[in-house]
PDB file of C-alpha atoms (C1' of nucleotides) in Angstrom:
ATOM      1  CA  MET A   6     -49.653 -33.312  34.351  1.00  0.00           C
ATOM      2  CA  PRO A   7     -51.055 -31.310  31.615  1.00  0.00           C
ATOM      3  CA  GLU A   8     -49.855 -29.681  28.480  1.00  0.00           C
ATOM      4  CA  LEU A   9     -52.070 -28.214  25.785  1.00  0.00           C
ATOM      5  CA  PRO A  10     -53.769 -31.455  24.671  1.00  0.00           C
ATOM      6  CA  GLU A  11     -54.614 -32.524  28.211  1.00  0.00           C
ATOM      7  CA  VAL A  12     -55.895 -29.054  29.104  1.00  0.00           C
ATOM      8  CA  GLU A  13     -57.981 -29.024  25.936  1.00  0.00           C
ATOM      9  CA  THR A  14     -59.405 -32.423  26.822  1.00  0.00           C
ATOM     10  CA  VAL A  15     -60.299 -31.298  30.339  1.00  0.00           C
ATOM     11  CA  LYS A  16     -61.874 -28.145  28.956  1.00  0.00           C
ATOM     12  CA  ARG A  17     -64.034 -30.170  26.580  1.00  0.00           C
ATOM     13  CA  GLY A  18     -65.149 -32.429  29.403  1.00  0.00           C
ATOM     14  CA  MET A  19     -66.086 -29.419  31.505  1.00  0.00           C
ATOM     15  CA  ALA A  20     -67.881 -27.737  28.624  1.00  0.00           C
ATOM     16  CA  GLN A  21     -69.913 -30.857  27.949  1.00  0.00           C
ATOM     17  CA  ARG A  22     -70.863 -31.219  31.581  1.00  0.00           C
ATOM     18  CA  LEU A  23     -71.103 -27.687  32.940  1.00  0.00           C
ATOM     19  CA  THR A  24     -72.197 -25.323  30.188  1.00  0.00           C
ATOM     20  CA  ASP A  25     -75.373 -23.507  31.266  1.00  0.00           C
ATOM     21  CA  GLU A  26     -75.185 -25.035  34.741  1.00  0.00           C
ATOM     22  CA  HIS A  27     -75.844 -22.723  37.667  1.00  0.00           C
ATOM     23  CA  ILE A  28     -73.338 -22.684  40.503  1.00  0.00           C
ATOM     24  CA  TYR A  29     -74.947 -22.987  43.883  1.00  0.00           C
ATOM     25  CA  SER A  30     -72.075 -23.735  46.204  1.00  0.00           C
ATOM     26  CA  VAL A  31     -68.356 -23.090  46.363  1.00  0.00           C
ATOM     27  CA  ASP A  32     -66.266 -24.922  48.910  1.00  0.00           C
ATOM     28  CA  GLN A  33     -62.766 -23.573  49.139  1.00  0.00           C
ATOM     29  CA  ARG A  34     -60.734 -25.946  51.253  1.00  0.00           C
ATOM     30  CA  ALA A  35     -57.286 -24.350  51.115  1.00  0.00           C
ATOM     31  CA  PRO A  36     -56.123 -20.731  51.215  1.00  0.00           C
ATOM     32  CA  ALA A  37     -53.971 -21.023  48.139  1.00  0.00           C
ATOM     33  CA  LEU A  38     -52.469 -23.154  45.443  1.00  0.00           C
ATOM     34  CA  ARG A  39     -49.383 -21.660  43.846  1.00  0.00           C
ATOM     35  CA  ILE A  40     -50.994 -18.281  44.419  1.00  0.00           C
ATOM     36  CA  PRO A  41     -53.840 -17.424  46.815  1.00  0.00           C
ATOM     37  CA  PHE A  42     -57.363 -18.112  45.664  1.00  0.00           C
ATOM     38  CA  PRO A  43     -59.158 -14.903  44.641  1.00  0.00           C
ATOM     39  CA  ALA A  44     -60.497 -13.220  47.779  1.00  0.00           C
ATOM     40  CA  ASN A  45     -64.012 -12.823  46.393  1.00  0.00           C
ATOM     41  CA  LEU A  46     -64.209 -16.239  44.764  1.00  0.00           C
ATOM     42  CA  LYS A  47     -67.295 -17.532  46.547  1.00  0.00           C
ATOM     43  CA  ASN A  48     -69.255 -14.329  46.016  1.00  0.00           C
ATOM     44  CA  ALA A  49     -68.248 -14.081  42.390  1.00  0.00           C
ATOM     45  CA  LEU A  50     -69.278 -17.647  41.596  1.00  0.00           C
ATOM     46  CA  GLU A  51     -72.343 -18.519  43.632  1.00  0.00           C
ATOM     47  CA  GLY A  52     -75.547 -17.866  41.737  1.00  0.00           C
ATOM     48  CA  ARG A  53     -73.736 -17.442  38.427  1.00  0.00           C
ATOM     49  CA  ARG A  54     -74.115 -19.594  35.338  1.00  0.00           C
ATOM     50  CA  PHE A  55     -71.325 -21.059  33.219  1.00  0.00           C
ATOM     51  CA  SER A  56     -71.919 -19.503  29.821  1.00  0.00           C
ATOM     52  CA  HIS A  57     -69.079 -21.123  27.880  1.00  0.00           C
ATOM     53  CA  PHE A  58     -65.625 -22.635  28.179  1.00  0.00           C
ATOM     54  CA  GLY A  59     -62.400 -21.775  26.432  1.00  0.00           C
ATOM     55  CA  ARG A  60     -58.690 -22.333  26.596  1.00  0.00           C
ATOM     56  CA  ARG A  61     -55.640 -20.129  26.205  1.00  0.00           C
ATOM     57  CA  ALA A  62     -52.218 -21.762  26.416  1.00  0.00           C
ATOM     58  CA  LYS A  63     -52.540 -24.127  29.391  1.00  0.00           C
ATOM     59  CA  TYR A  64     -55.299 -22.141  31.067  1.00  0.00           C
ATOM     60  CA  ILE A  65     -58.885 -23.370  31.167  1.00  0.00           C
ATOM     61  CA  LEU A  66     -61.283 -20.442  30.850  1.00  0.00           C
ATOM     62  CA  ALA A  67     -64.591 -21.012  32.572  1.00  0.00           C
ATOM     63  CA  CYS A  68     -66.690 -18.053  31.487  1.00  0.00           C
ATOM     64  CA  LEU A  69     -69.572 -16.826  33.618  1.00  0.00           C
ATOM     65  CA  ASP A  70     -72.780 -15.006  32.739  1.00  0.00           C
ATOM     66  CA  SER A  71     -71.448 -12.120  34.853  1.00  0.00           C
ATOM     67  CA  GLY A  72     -68.781 -11.368  32.250  1.00  0.00           C
ATOM     68  CA  GLN A  73     -66.079 -12.710  34.502  1.00  0.00           C
ATOM     69  CA  VAL A  74     -63.733 -15.579  33.743  1.00  0.00           C
ATOM     70  CA  LEU A  75     -62.526 -18.227  36.120  1.00  0.00           C
ATOM     71  CA  ALA A  76     -59.070 -19.091  34.766  1.00  0.00           C
ATOM     72  CA  ILE A  77     -57.708 -22.407  35.955  1.00  0.00           C
ATOM     73  CA  HIS A  78     -54.147 -23.605  35.483  1.00  0.00           C
ATOM     74  CA  LEU A  79     -53.489 -27.213  36.439  1.00  0.00           C
ATOM     75  CA  GLY A  80     -49.771 -26.811  37.079  1.00  0.00           C
ATOM     76  CA  MET A  81     -47.997 -30.163  37.169  1.00  0.00           C
ATOM     77  CA  SER A  82     -50.428 -32.306  39.094  1.00  0.00           C
ATOM     78  CA  GLY A  83     -53.800 -30.563  38.834  1.00  0.00           C
ATOM     79  CA  ARG A  84     -56.916 -32.535  37.977  1.00  0.00           C
ATOM     80  CA  VAL A  85     -60.532 -31.644  37.490  1.00  0.00           C
ATOM     81  CA  ARG A  86     -62.844 -34.319  38.795  1.00  0.00           C
ATOM     82  CA  LEU A  87     -66.313 -33.941  37.393  1.00  0.00           C
ATOM     83  CA  PHE A  88     -69.280 -35.462  39.098  1.00  0.00           C
ATOM     84  CA  ASP A  89     -72.863 -35.640  38.032  1.00  0.00           C
ATOM     85  CA  GLU A  90     -75.185 -36.001  40.980  1.00  0.00           C
ATOM     86  CA  ARG A  91     -75.940 -33.052  43.177  1.00  0.00           C
ATOM     87  CA  ASP A  92     -74.403 -33.529  46.641  1.00  0.00           C
ATOM     88  CA  ASP A  93     -72.913 -36.801  45.495  1.00  0.00           C
ATOM     89  CA  TYR A  94     -69.324 -35.951  46.286  1.00  0.00           C
ATOM     90  CA  SER A  95     -67.222 -36.436  49.374  1.00  0.00           C
ATOM     91  CA  PRO A  96     -63.969 -34.481  49.329  1.00  0.00           C
ATOM     92  CA  GLY A  97     -60.792 -36.452  48.851  1.00  0.00           C
ATOM     93  CA  LYS A  98     -57.191 -35.723  49.634  1.00  0.00           C
ATOM     94  CA  HIS A  99     -55.910 -32.647  47.771  1.00  0.00           C
ATOM     95  CA  ASP A 100     -59.369 -31.504  46.702  1.00  0.00           C
ATOM     96  CA  HIS A 101     -58.814 -27.783  47.177  1.00  0.00           C
ATOM     97  CA  LEU A 102     -61.895 -26.339  45.537  1.00  0.00           C
ATOM     98  CA  ILE A 103     -65.275 -27.962  45.140  1.00  0.00           C
ATOM     99  CA  LEU A 104     -67.950 -26.391  43.082  1.00  0.00           C
ATOM    100  CA  GLN A 105     -71.516 -27.686  42.874  1.00  0.00           C
ATOM    101  CA  THR A 106     -73.982 -26.893  40.131  1.00  0.00           C
ATOM    102  CA  GLY A 107     -77.579 -27.943  39.668  1.00  0.00           C
ATOM    103  CA  ASN A 108     -76.870 -31.237  37.959  1.00  0.00           C
ATOM    104  CA  SER A 109     -73.130 -31.519  38.190  1.00  0.00           C
ATOM    105  CA  GLY A 110     -70.019 -30.049  39.704  1.00  0.00           C
ATOM    106  CA  PHE A 111     -66.317 -30.572  39.972  1.00  0.00           C
ATOM    107  CA  ALA A 112     -63.435 -30.770  42.404  1.00  0.00           C
ATOM    108  CA  LEU A 113     -60.094 -29.205  41.628  1.00  0.00           C
ATOM    109  CA  ASN A 114     -57.516 -31.650  42.925  1.00  0.00           C
ATOM    110  CA  ASP A 115     -53.829 -30.772  42.975  1.00  0.00           C
ATOM    111  CA  ALA A 116     -51.335 -32.715  45.063  1.00  0.00           C
ATOM    112  CA  ARG A 117     -48.367 -30.477  44.368  1.00  0.00           C
ATOM    113  CA  ARG A 118     -50.350 -27.249  44.466  1.00  0.00           C
ATOM    114  CA  PHE A 119     -48.538 -25.789  41.485  1.00  0.00           C
ATOM    115  CA  GLY A 120     -51.869 -24.921  39.945  1.00  0.00           C
ATOM    116  CA  MET A 121     -53.522 -21.515  39.873  1.00  0.00           C
ATOM    117  CA  VAL A 122     -57.048 -20.156  40.023  1.00  0.00           C
ATOM    118  CA  MET A 123     -57.672 -16.594  38.931  1.00  0.00           C
ATOM    119  CA  LEU A 124     -60.708 -14.452  38.422  1.00  0.00           C
ATOM    120  CA  MET A 125     -60.901 -11.552  36.015  1.00  0.00           C
ATOM    121  CA  ASP A 126     -63.241  -9.660  33.756  1.00  0.00           C
ATOM    122  CA  GLU A 127     -63.339 -11.249  30.329  1.00  0.00           C
ATOM    123  CA  LYS A 128     -62.649  -7.892  28.716  1.00  0.00           C
ATOM    124  CA  ASP A 129     -59.497  -7.419  30.793  1.00  0.00           C
ATOM    125  CA  MET A 130     -58.102 -10.848  30.096  1.00  0.00           C
ATOM    126  CA  ALA A 131     -55.851  -9.946  27.195  1.00  0.00           C
ATOM    127  CA  GLY A 132     -54.052  -7.382  29.312  1.00  0.00           C
ATOM    128  CA  HIS A 133     -53.674  -9.601  32.352  1.00  0.00           C
ATOM    129  CA  PRO A 134     -50.031 -10.368  33.254  1.00  0.00           C
ATOM    130  CA  SER A 135     -50.599 -14.093  32.813  1.00  0.00           C
ATOM    131  CA  PHE A 136     -51.922 -13.691  29.280  1.00  0.00           C
ATOM    132  CA  LYS A 137     -50.322 -10.538  27.947  1.00  0.00           C
ATOM    133  CA  GLY A 138     -47.056 -12.036  26.757  1.00  0.00           C
ATOM    134  CA  LEU A 139     -48.309 -15.360  25.463  1.00  0.00           C
ATOM    135  CA  GLY A 140     -47.308 -16.393  21.976  1.00  0.00           C
ATOM    136  CA  PRO A 141     -49.672 -17.708  19.305  1.00  0.00           C
ATOM    137  CA  GLU A 142     -51.923 -20.705  19.784  1.00  0.00           C
ATOM    138  CA  PRO A 143     -50.183 -23.461  17.826  1.00  0.00           C
ATOM    139  CA  LEU A 144     -53.424 -24.871  16.429  1.00  0.00           C
ATOM    140  CA  ASP A 145     -54.670 -21.520  15.167  1.00  0.00           C
ATOM    141  CA  ASN A 146     -54.273 -20.657  11.514  1.00  0.00           C
ATOM    142  CA  GLY A 147     -52.134 -17.727  12.589  1.00  0.00           C
ATOM    143  CA  PHE A 148     -49.391 -20.116  13.643  1.00  0.00           C
ATOM    144  CA  SER A 149     -47.155 -21.152  10.757  1.00  0.00           C
ATOM    145  CA  GLY A 150     -43.569 -21.785   9.765  1.00  0.00           C
ATOM    146  CA  PRO A 151     -42.826 -18.121   9.071  1.00  0.00           C
ATOM    147  CA  VAL A 152     -44.436 -17.026  12.362  1.00  0.00           C
ATOM    148  CA  LEU A 153     -42.356 -19.561  14.252  1.00  0.00           C
ATOM    149  CA  ALA A 154     -39.213 -18.539  12.365  1.00  0.00           C
ATOM    150  CA  GLN A 155     -39.850 -14.933  13.346  1.00  0.00           C
ATOM    151  CA  ALA A 156     -40.198 -15.876  17.022  1.00  0.00           C
ATOM    152  CA  LEU A 157     -37.027 -17.957  16.977  1.00  0.00           C
ATOM    153  CA  ALA A 158     -34.952 -15.500  14.978  1.00  0.00           C
ATOM    154  CA  GLY A 159     -31.982 -14.132  16.873  1.00  0.00           C
ATOM    155  CA  LYS A 160     -32.571 -16.360  19.881  1.00  0.00           C
ATOM    156  CA  LYS A 161     -29.461 -17.975  21.252  1.00  0.00           C
ATOM    157  CA  ALA A 162     -31.162 -20.624  23.339  1.00  0.00           C
ATOM    158  CA  PRO A 163     -31.358 -24.157  21.978  1.00  0.00           C
ATOM    159  CA  VAL A 164     -34.577 -24.705  20.060  1.00  0.00           C
ATOM    160  CA  LYS A 165     -35.775 -27.144  22.733  1.00  0.00           C
ATOM    161  CA  SER A 166     -35.641 -24.448  25.418  1.00  0.00           C
ATOM    162  CA  ALA A 167     -37.122 -21.797  23.151  1.00  0.00           C
ATOM    163  CA  LEU A 168     -40.177 -23.930  22.407  1.00  0.00           C
ATOM    164  CA  LEU A 169     -40.847 -24.227  26.132  1.00  0.00           C
ATOM    165  CA  ASP A 170     -40.986 -20.420  26.300  1.00  0.00           C
ATOM    166  CA  GLN A 171     -44.693 -19.590  26.273  1.00  0.00           C
ATOM    167  CA  ARG A 172     -43.927 -16.270  24.553  1.00  0.00           C
ATOM    168  CA  VAL A 173     -42.666 -18.139  21.481  1.00  0.00           C
ATOM    169  CA  VAL A 174     -45.642 -20.458  21.185  1.00  0.00           C
ATOM    170  CA  ALA A 175     -48.318 -21.025  23.809  1.00  0.00           C
ATOM    171  CA  GLY A 176     -49.204 -24.332  25.381  1.00  0.00           C
ATOM    172  CA  LEU A 177     -46.268 -26.587  24.613  1.00  0.00           C
ATOM    173  CA  GLY A 178     -44.567 -28.377  27.490  1.00  0.00           C
ATOM    174  CA  ASN A 179     -41.671 -30.747  27.874  1.00  0.00           C
ATOM    175  CA  ILE A 180     -43.353 -33.796  26.385  1.00  0.00           C
ATOM    176  CA  TYR A 181     -44.747 -32.323  23.195  1.00  0.00           C
ATOM    177  CA  VAL A 182     -41.653 -30.243  22.527  1.00  0.00           C
ATOM    178  CA  CYS A 183     -39.586 -33.442  22.548  1.00  0.00           C
ATOM    179  CA  GLU A 184     -42.111 -35.196  20.347  1.00  0.00           C
ATOM    180  CA  ALA A 185     -42.446 -32.328  17.850  1.00  0.00           C
ATOM    181  CA  LEU A 186     -38.675 -31.964  17.456  1.00  0.00           C
ATOM    182  CA  TYR A 187     -38.439 -35.673  16.829  1.00  0.00           C
ATOM    183  CA  PHE A 188     -41.069 -35.652  14.090  1.00  0.00           C
ATOM    184  CA  ALA A 189     -39.486 -32.571  12.538  1.00  0.00           C
ATOM    185  CA  GLY A 190     -36.085 -34.302  12.554  1.00  0.00           C
ATOM    186  CA  ILE A 191     -34.461 -31.416  14.397  1.00  0.00           C
ATOM    187  CA  HIS A 192     -31.814 -31.944  17.059  1.00  0.00           C
ATOM    188  CA  PRO A 193     -32.898 -30.354  20.369  1.00  0.00           C
ATOM    189  CA  GLU A 194     -29.527 -28.664  20.878  1.00  0.00           C
ATOM    190  CA  ARG A 195     -29.687 -26.739  17.603  1.00  0.00           C
ATOM    191  CA  LEU A 196     -29.602 -23.018  18.269  1.00  0.00           C
ATOM    192  CA  SER A 197     -32.966 -21.381  17.666  1.00  0.00           C
ATOM    193  CA  GLY A 198     -31.678 -18.915  15.126  1.00  0.00           C
ATOM    194  CA  SER A 199     -29.915 -21.573  13.055  1.00  0.00           C
ATOM    195  CA  LEU A 200     -33.021 -23.286  11.700  1.00  0.00           C
ATOM    196  CA  THR A 201     -33.622 -23.016   7.963  1.00  0.00           C
ATOM    197  CA  GLU A 202     -36.915 -21.955   6.427  1.00  0.00           C
ATOM    198  CA  THR A 203     -37.689 -25.591   5.614  1.00  0.00           C
ATOM    199  CA  GLU A 204     -36.924 -26.663   9.155  1.00  0.00           C
ATOM    200  CA  THR A 205     -39.165 -24.066  10.798  1.00  0.00           C
ATOM    201  CA  GLU A 206     -41.900 -25.022   8.359  1.00  0.00           C
ATOM    202  CA  ASN A 207     -41.529 -28.694   9.237  1.00  0.00           C
ATOM    203  CA  LEU A 208     -41.366 -27.874  12.919  1.00  0.00           C
ATOM    204  CA  ALA A 209     -44.572 -25.832  12.852  1.00  0.00           C
ATOM    205  CA  LEU A 210     -46.311 -28.672  11.017  1.00  0.00           C
ATOM    206  CA  ALA A 211     -44.945 -31.262  13.455  1.00  0.00           C
ATOM    207  CA  ILE A 212     -46.168 -29.221  16.427  1.00  0.00           C
ATOM    208  CA  LYS A 213     -49.668 -28.972  14.983  1.00  0.00           C
ATOM    209  CA  ASP A 214     -49.724 -32.629  14.047  1.00  0.00           C
ATOM    210  CA  VAL A 215     -48.541 -34.031  17.371  1.00  0.00           C
ATOM    211  CA  LEU A 216     -50.964 -31.806  19.306  1.00  0.00           C
ATOM    212  CA  ARG A 217     -53.899 -32.767  17.103  1.00  0.00           C
ATOM    213  CA  ARG A 218     -53.151 -36.445  17.462  1.00  0.00           C
ATOM    214  CA  ALA A 219     -52.868 -36.131  21.234  1.00  0.00           C
ATOM    215  CA  ILE A 220     -56.149 -34.229  21.479  1.00  0.00           C
ATOM    216  CA  ASP A 221     -57.820 -36.875  19.343  1.00  0.00           C
ATOM    217  CA  ALA A 222     -56.500 -39.567  21.666  1.00  0.00           C
ATOM    218  CA  GLY A 223     -57.693 -37.621  24.702  1.00  0.00           C
ATOM    219  CA  GLY A 224     -61.040 -37.072  23.108  1.00  0.00           C
ATOM    220  CA  SER A 225     -61.429 -40.743  22.451  1.00  0.00           C
ATOM    221  CA  SER A 226     -60.758 -41.441  26.122  1.00  0.00           C
ATOM    222  CA  LEU A 227     -63.449 -38.908  27.037  1.00  0.00           C
ATOM    223  CA  ARG A 228     -66.441 -41.117  26.415  1.00  0.00           C
ATOM    224  CA  ASP A 229     -66.490 -41.405  30.195  1.00  0.00           C
ATOM    225  CA  TYR A 230     -66.578 -37.839  31.486  1.00  0.00           C
ATOM    226  CA  ARG A 231     -64.663 -38.892  34.575  1.00  0.00           C
ATOM    227  CA  GLN A 232     -61.556 -39.128  32.441  1.00  0.00           C
ATOM    228  CA  ALA A 233     -61.677 -35.381  31.900  1.00  0.00           C
ATOM    229  CA  ASP A 234     -59.376 -35.022  34.858  1.00  0.00           C
ATOM    230  CA  GLY A 235     -56.106 -33.907  33.314  1.00  0.00           C
ATOM    231  CA  GLU A 236     -54.391 -37.242  33.151  1.00  0.00           C
ATOM    232  CA  LEU A 237     -52.503 -38.015  30.023  1.00  0.00           C
ATOM    233  CA  GLY A 238     -54.909 -39.825  27.753  1.00  0.00           C
ATOM    234  CA  TYR A 239     -54.150 -42.878  25.733  1.00  0.00           C
ATOM    235  CA  PHE A 240     -51.659 -40.826  23.778  1.00  0.00           C
ATOM    236  CA  GLN A 241     -49.010 -41.421  26.401  1.00  0.00           C
ATOM    237  CA  HIS A 242     -48.730 -44.924  25.013  1.00  0.00           C
ATOM    238  CA  GLN A 243     -47.912 -43.436  21.632  1.00  0.00           C
ATOM    239  CA  PHE A 244     -44.948 -41.253  22.553  1.00  0.00           C
ATOM    240  CA  ALA A 245     -42.146 -41.719  20.063  1.00  0.00           C
ATOM    241  CA  VAL A 246     -39.269 -40.596  22.287  1.00  0.00           C
ATOM    242  CA  TYR A 247     -40.507 -39.010  25.520  1.00  0.00           C
ATOM    243  CA  GLY A 248     -39.585 -41.137  28.530  1.00  0.00           C
ATOM    244  CA  LYS A 249     -38.043 -43.786  26.281  1.00  0.00           C
ATOM    245  CA  ALA A 250     -34.295 -43.455  26.873  1.00  0.00           C
ATOM    246  CA  GLY A 251     -32.490 -46.575  25.722  1.00  0.00           C
ATOM    247  CA  GLU A 252     -35.380 -47.717  23.558  1.00  0.00           C
ATOM    248  CA  THR A 253     -35.615 -47.606  19.792  1.00  0.00           C
ATOM    249  CA  CYS A 254     -37.493 -44.804  18.062  1.00  0.00           C
ATOM    250  CA  PRO A 255     -40.151 -45.613  15.450  1.00  0.00           C
ATOM    251  CA  ALA A 256     -37.975 -44.562  12.516  1.00  0.00           C
ATOM    252  CA  CYS A 257     -35.026 -46.666  13.666  1.00  0.00           C
ATOM    253  CA  SER A 258     -37.131 -49.682  14.517  1.00  0.00           C
ATOM    254  CA  GLY A 259     -36.260 -51.387  11.232  1.00  0.00           C
ATOM    255  CA  ASP A 260     -32.530 -51.060  11.884  1.00  0.00           C
ATOM    256  CA  VAL A 261     -30.543 -53.791  13.533  1.00  0.00           C
ATOM    257  CA  ARG A 262     -28.806 -52.404  16.604  1.00  0.00           C
ATOM    258  CA  GLU A 263     -27.804 -53.703  19.974  1.00  0.00           C
ATOM    259  CA  ASN A 264     -28.941 -50.748  22.037  1.00  0.00           C
ATOM    260  CA  GLY A 265     -31.890 -48.440  21.536  1.00  0.00           C
ATOM    261  CA  CYS A 266     -31.231 -45.149  19.803  1.00  0.00           C
ATOM    262  CA  ILE A 267     -33.082 -42.769  22.118  1.00  0.00           C
ATOM    263  CA  LYS A 268     -30.915 -40.574  24.313  1.00  0.00           C
ATOM    264  CA  LYS A 269     -31.784 -38.506  27.367  1.00  0.00           C
ATOM    265  CA  ILE A 270     -30.018 -35.241  28.130  1.00  0.00           C
ATOM    266  CA  LYS A 271     -30.664 -32.237  30.389  1.00  0.00           C
ATOM    267  CA  GLN A 272     -31.335 -28.821  28.920  1.00  0.00           C
ATOM    268  CA  ALA A 273     -32.031 -25.851  31.160  1.00  0.00           C
ATOM    269  CA  GLY A 274     -32.816 -28.292  33.931  1.00  0.00           C
ATOM    270  CA  ARG A 275     -35.384 -30.264  31.970  1.00  0.00           C
ATOM    271  CA  SER A 276     -35.053 -33.737  30.507  1.00  0.00           C
ATOM    272  CA  THR A 277     -34.874 -33.971  26.747  1.00  0.00           C
ATOM    273  CA  PHE A 278     -35.389 -37.202  24.828  1.00  0.00           C
ATOM    274  CA  TYR A 279     -34.285 -37.494  21.205  1.00  0.00           C
ATOM    275  CA  CYS A 280     -32.847 -39.748  18.549  1.00  0.00           C
ATOM    276  CA  PRO A 281     -29.362 -38.634  17.444  1.00  0.00           C
ATOM    277  CA  ASP A 282     -29.719 -40.577  14.182  1.00  0.00           C
ATOM    278  CA  ARG A 283     -32.992 -38.997  13.102  1.00  0.00           C
ATOM    279  CA  GLN A 284     -32.583 -35.509  14.548  1.00  0.00           C
ATOM    280  CA  ARG A 285     -29.859 -33.326  13.092  1.00  0.00           C
TER     281      ARG A 285
ATOM    282  C1'  DC B  17     -31.635  -8.013  27.677  1.00  0.00           C
ATOM    283  C1'  DG B  18     -31.360 -13.263  27.497  1.00  0.00           C
ATOM    284  C1'  DG B  19     -30.692 -17.609  29.512  1.00  0.00           C
ATOM    285  C1'  DC B  20     -30.320 -20.530  33.390  1.00  0.00           C
ATOM    286  C1'  DA B  21     -30.961 -22.541  38.196  1.00  0.00           C
ATOM    287  C1'  DA B  22     -33.827 -22.538  41.988  1.00  0.00           C
ATOM    288  C1'  DA B  23     -38.017 -22.393  44.284  1.00  0.00           C
ATOM    289  C1'  DC B  24     -42.749 -23.648  44.956  1.00  0.00           C
ATOM    290  C1'  DC B  25     -44.975 -28.980  46.901  1.00  0.00           C
ATOM    291  C1'  DT B  26     -46.167 -33.912  47.065  1.00  0.00           C
ATOM    292  C1'  DG B  27     -45.968 -38.569  45.247  1.00  0.00           C
ATOM    293  C1'  DC B  28     -43.820 -42.326  43.191  1.00  0.00           C
ATOM    294  C1'  DG B  29     -40.501 -45.690  41.655  1.00  0.00           C
ATOM    295  C1'  DA B  30     -35.777 -47.396  42.043  1.00  0.00           C
ATOM    296  C1'  DG B  31     -32.282 -48.981  44.763  1.00  0.00           C
ATOM    297  C1'  DC B  32     -30.373 -50.379  48.975  1.00  0.00           C
TER     298       DC B  32
ATOM    299  C1'  DT C  30     -40.800 -54.008  54.523  1.00  0.00           C
ATOM    300  C1'  DG C  31     -39.060 -49.559  54.875  1.00  0.00           C
ATOM    301  C1'  DC C  32     -35.918 -45.958  54.152  1.00  0.00           C
ATOM    302  C1'  DT C  33     -33.595 -42.384  51.101  1.00  0.00           C
ATOM    303  C1'  DC C  34     -32.805 -40.412  46.722  1.00  0.00           C
ATOM    304  C1'  DG C  35     -33.945 -38.600  42.488  1.00  0.00           C
ATOM    305  C1'  DC C  36     -37.255 -37.365  39.453  1.00  0.00           C
ATOM    306  C1'  DA C  37     -41.819 -35.523  37.645  1.00  0.00           C
ATOM    307  C1'  DG C  38     -46.003 -32.948  32.518  1.00  0.00           C
ATOM    308  C1'  DG C  39     -45.235 -25.696  34.919  1.00  0.00           C
ATOM    309  C1'  DT C  40     -44.346 -20.985  36.044  1.00  0.00           C
ATOM    310  C1'  DT C  41     -42.026 -17.269  38.292  1.00  0.00           C
ATOM    311  C1'  DT C  42     -38.203 -15.038  40.379  1.00  0.00           C
ATOM    312  C1'  DG C  43     -33.786 -13.608  40.815  1.00  0.00           C
ATOM    313  C1'  DC C  44     -29.079 -14.030  39.539  1.00  0.00           C
ATOM    314  C1'  DC C  45     -25.322 -13.851  36.268  1.00  0.00           C
TER     315       DC C  45
END
DNA sequence: CGGCAAACCTGCGAGC
DNA sequence: TGCTCGCAGGTTTGCC
């Protein structure tokens, strides 16, 4: 399900609910998701307190008072179901990990089991294989047109594929790459290295803008903490091109045409949606 | 080295 | 109604 905005929304829901909560039980109901659960998970968690929550790329970082971090990746179908009454939760299908705290708790639900749960010392995180090669956080000040241009320079892959590469920029997925390219007016098949300075500037701005708007939409759907489960928030109803093949994009909506402008193609095995008239 | 397809797994909607 | 097919928001591996 989740790309950066959804993961950020889930993280905020968890932070709101679980910060300073003490963990008193860990129920691991499957041996593994995409990778095995950490062998010492129960021991490492029980009795600890959640000190704070963070996010890096699409990983939720649940930080413990022990100095360790529980890093959760939701894969394609992962959800975090928060609950608020102690012992008030009966496991459902695909609930693979259930964690109870004094006043709350959550179940990690993942039908496809593409998700991951890892445990590491906070101080070792930066060097961990899953984090070492990650590119900049797109919403950080350090991410800009020139930084993006640098990362794309010399790459032969189409810009669409390059933006999915977490080493170029962290946290984007198929949906928001399509949306950002649309708002930047850049054709997804353009070669990465061929973008002008103006185009990389516009692209960096479009990435920041579309992510911010999606997080805002997710945040607005968060008034009920139960919606902190990794589903696309209301923003999915605001996609300009993603999933809209054959429909008309917002910029073309004033034009008279028989068929919608939005096309769907495959790039590196992934669907790309774009408007040939507005993306060059 | 870079880029791409395949694999990991289940659920869902479309079409017959 | 029920079956089969194709497709799905991610990451990693292994092959060219």
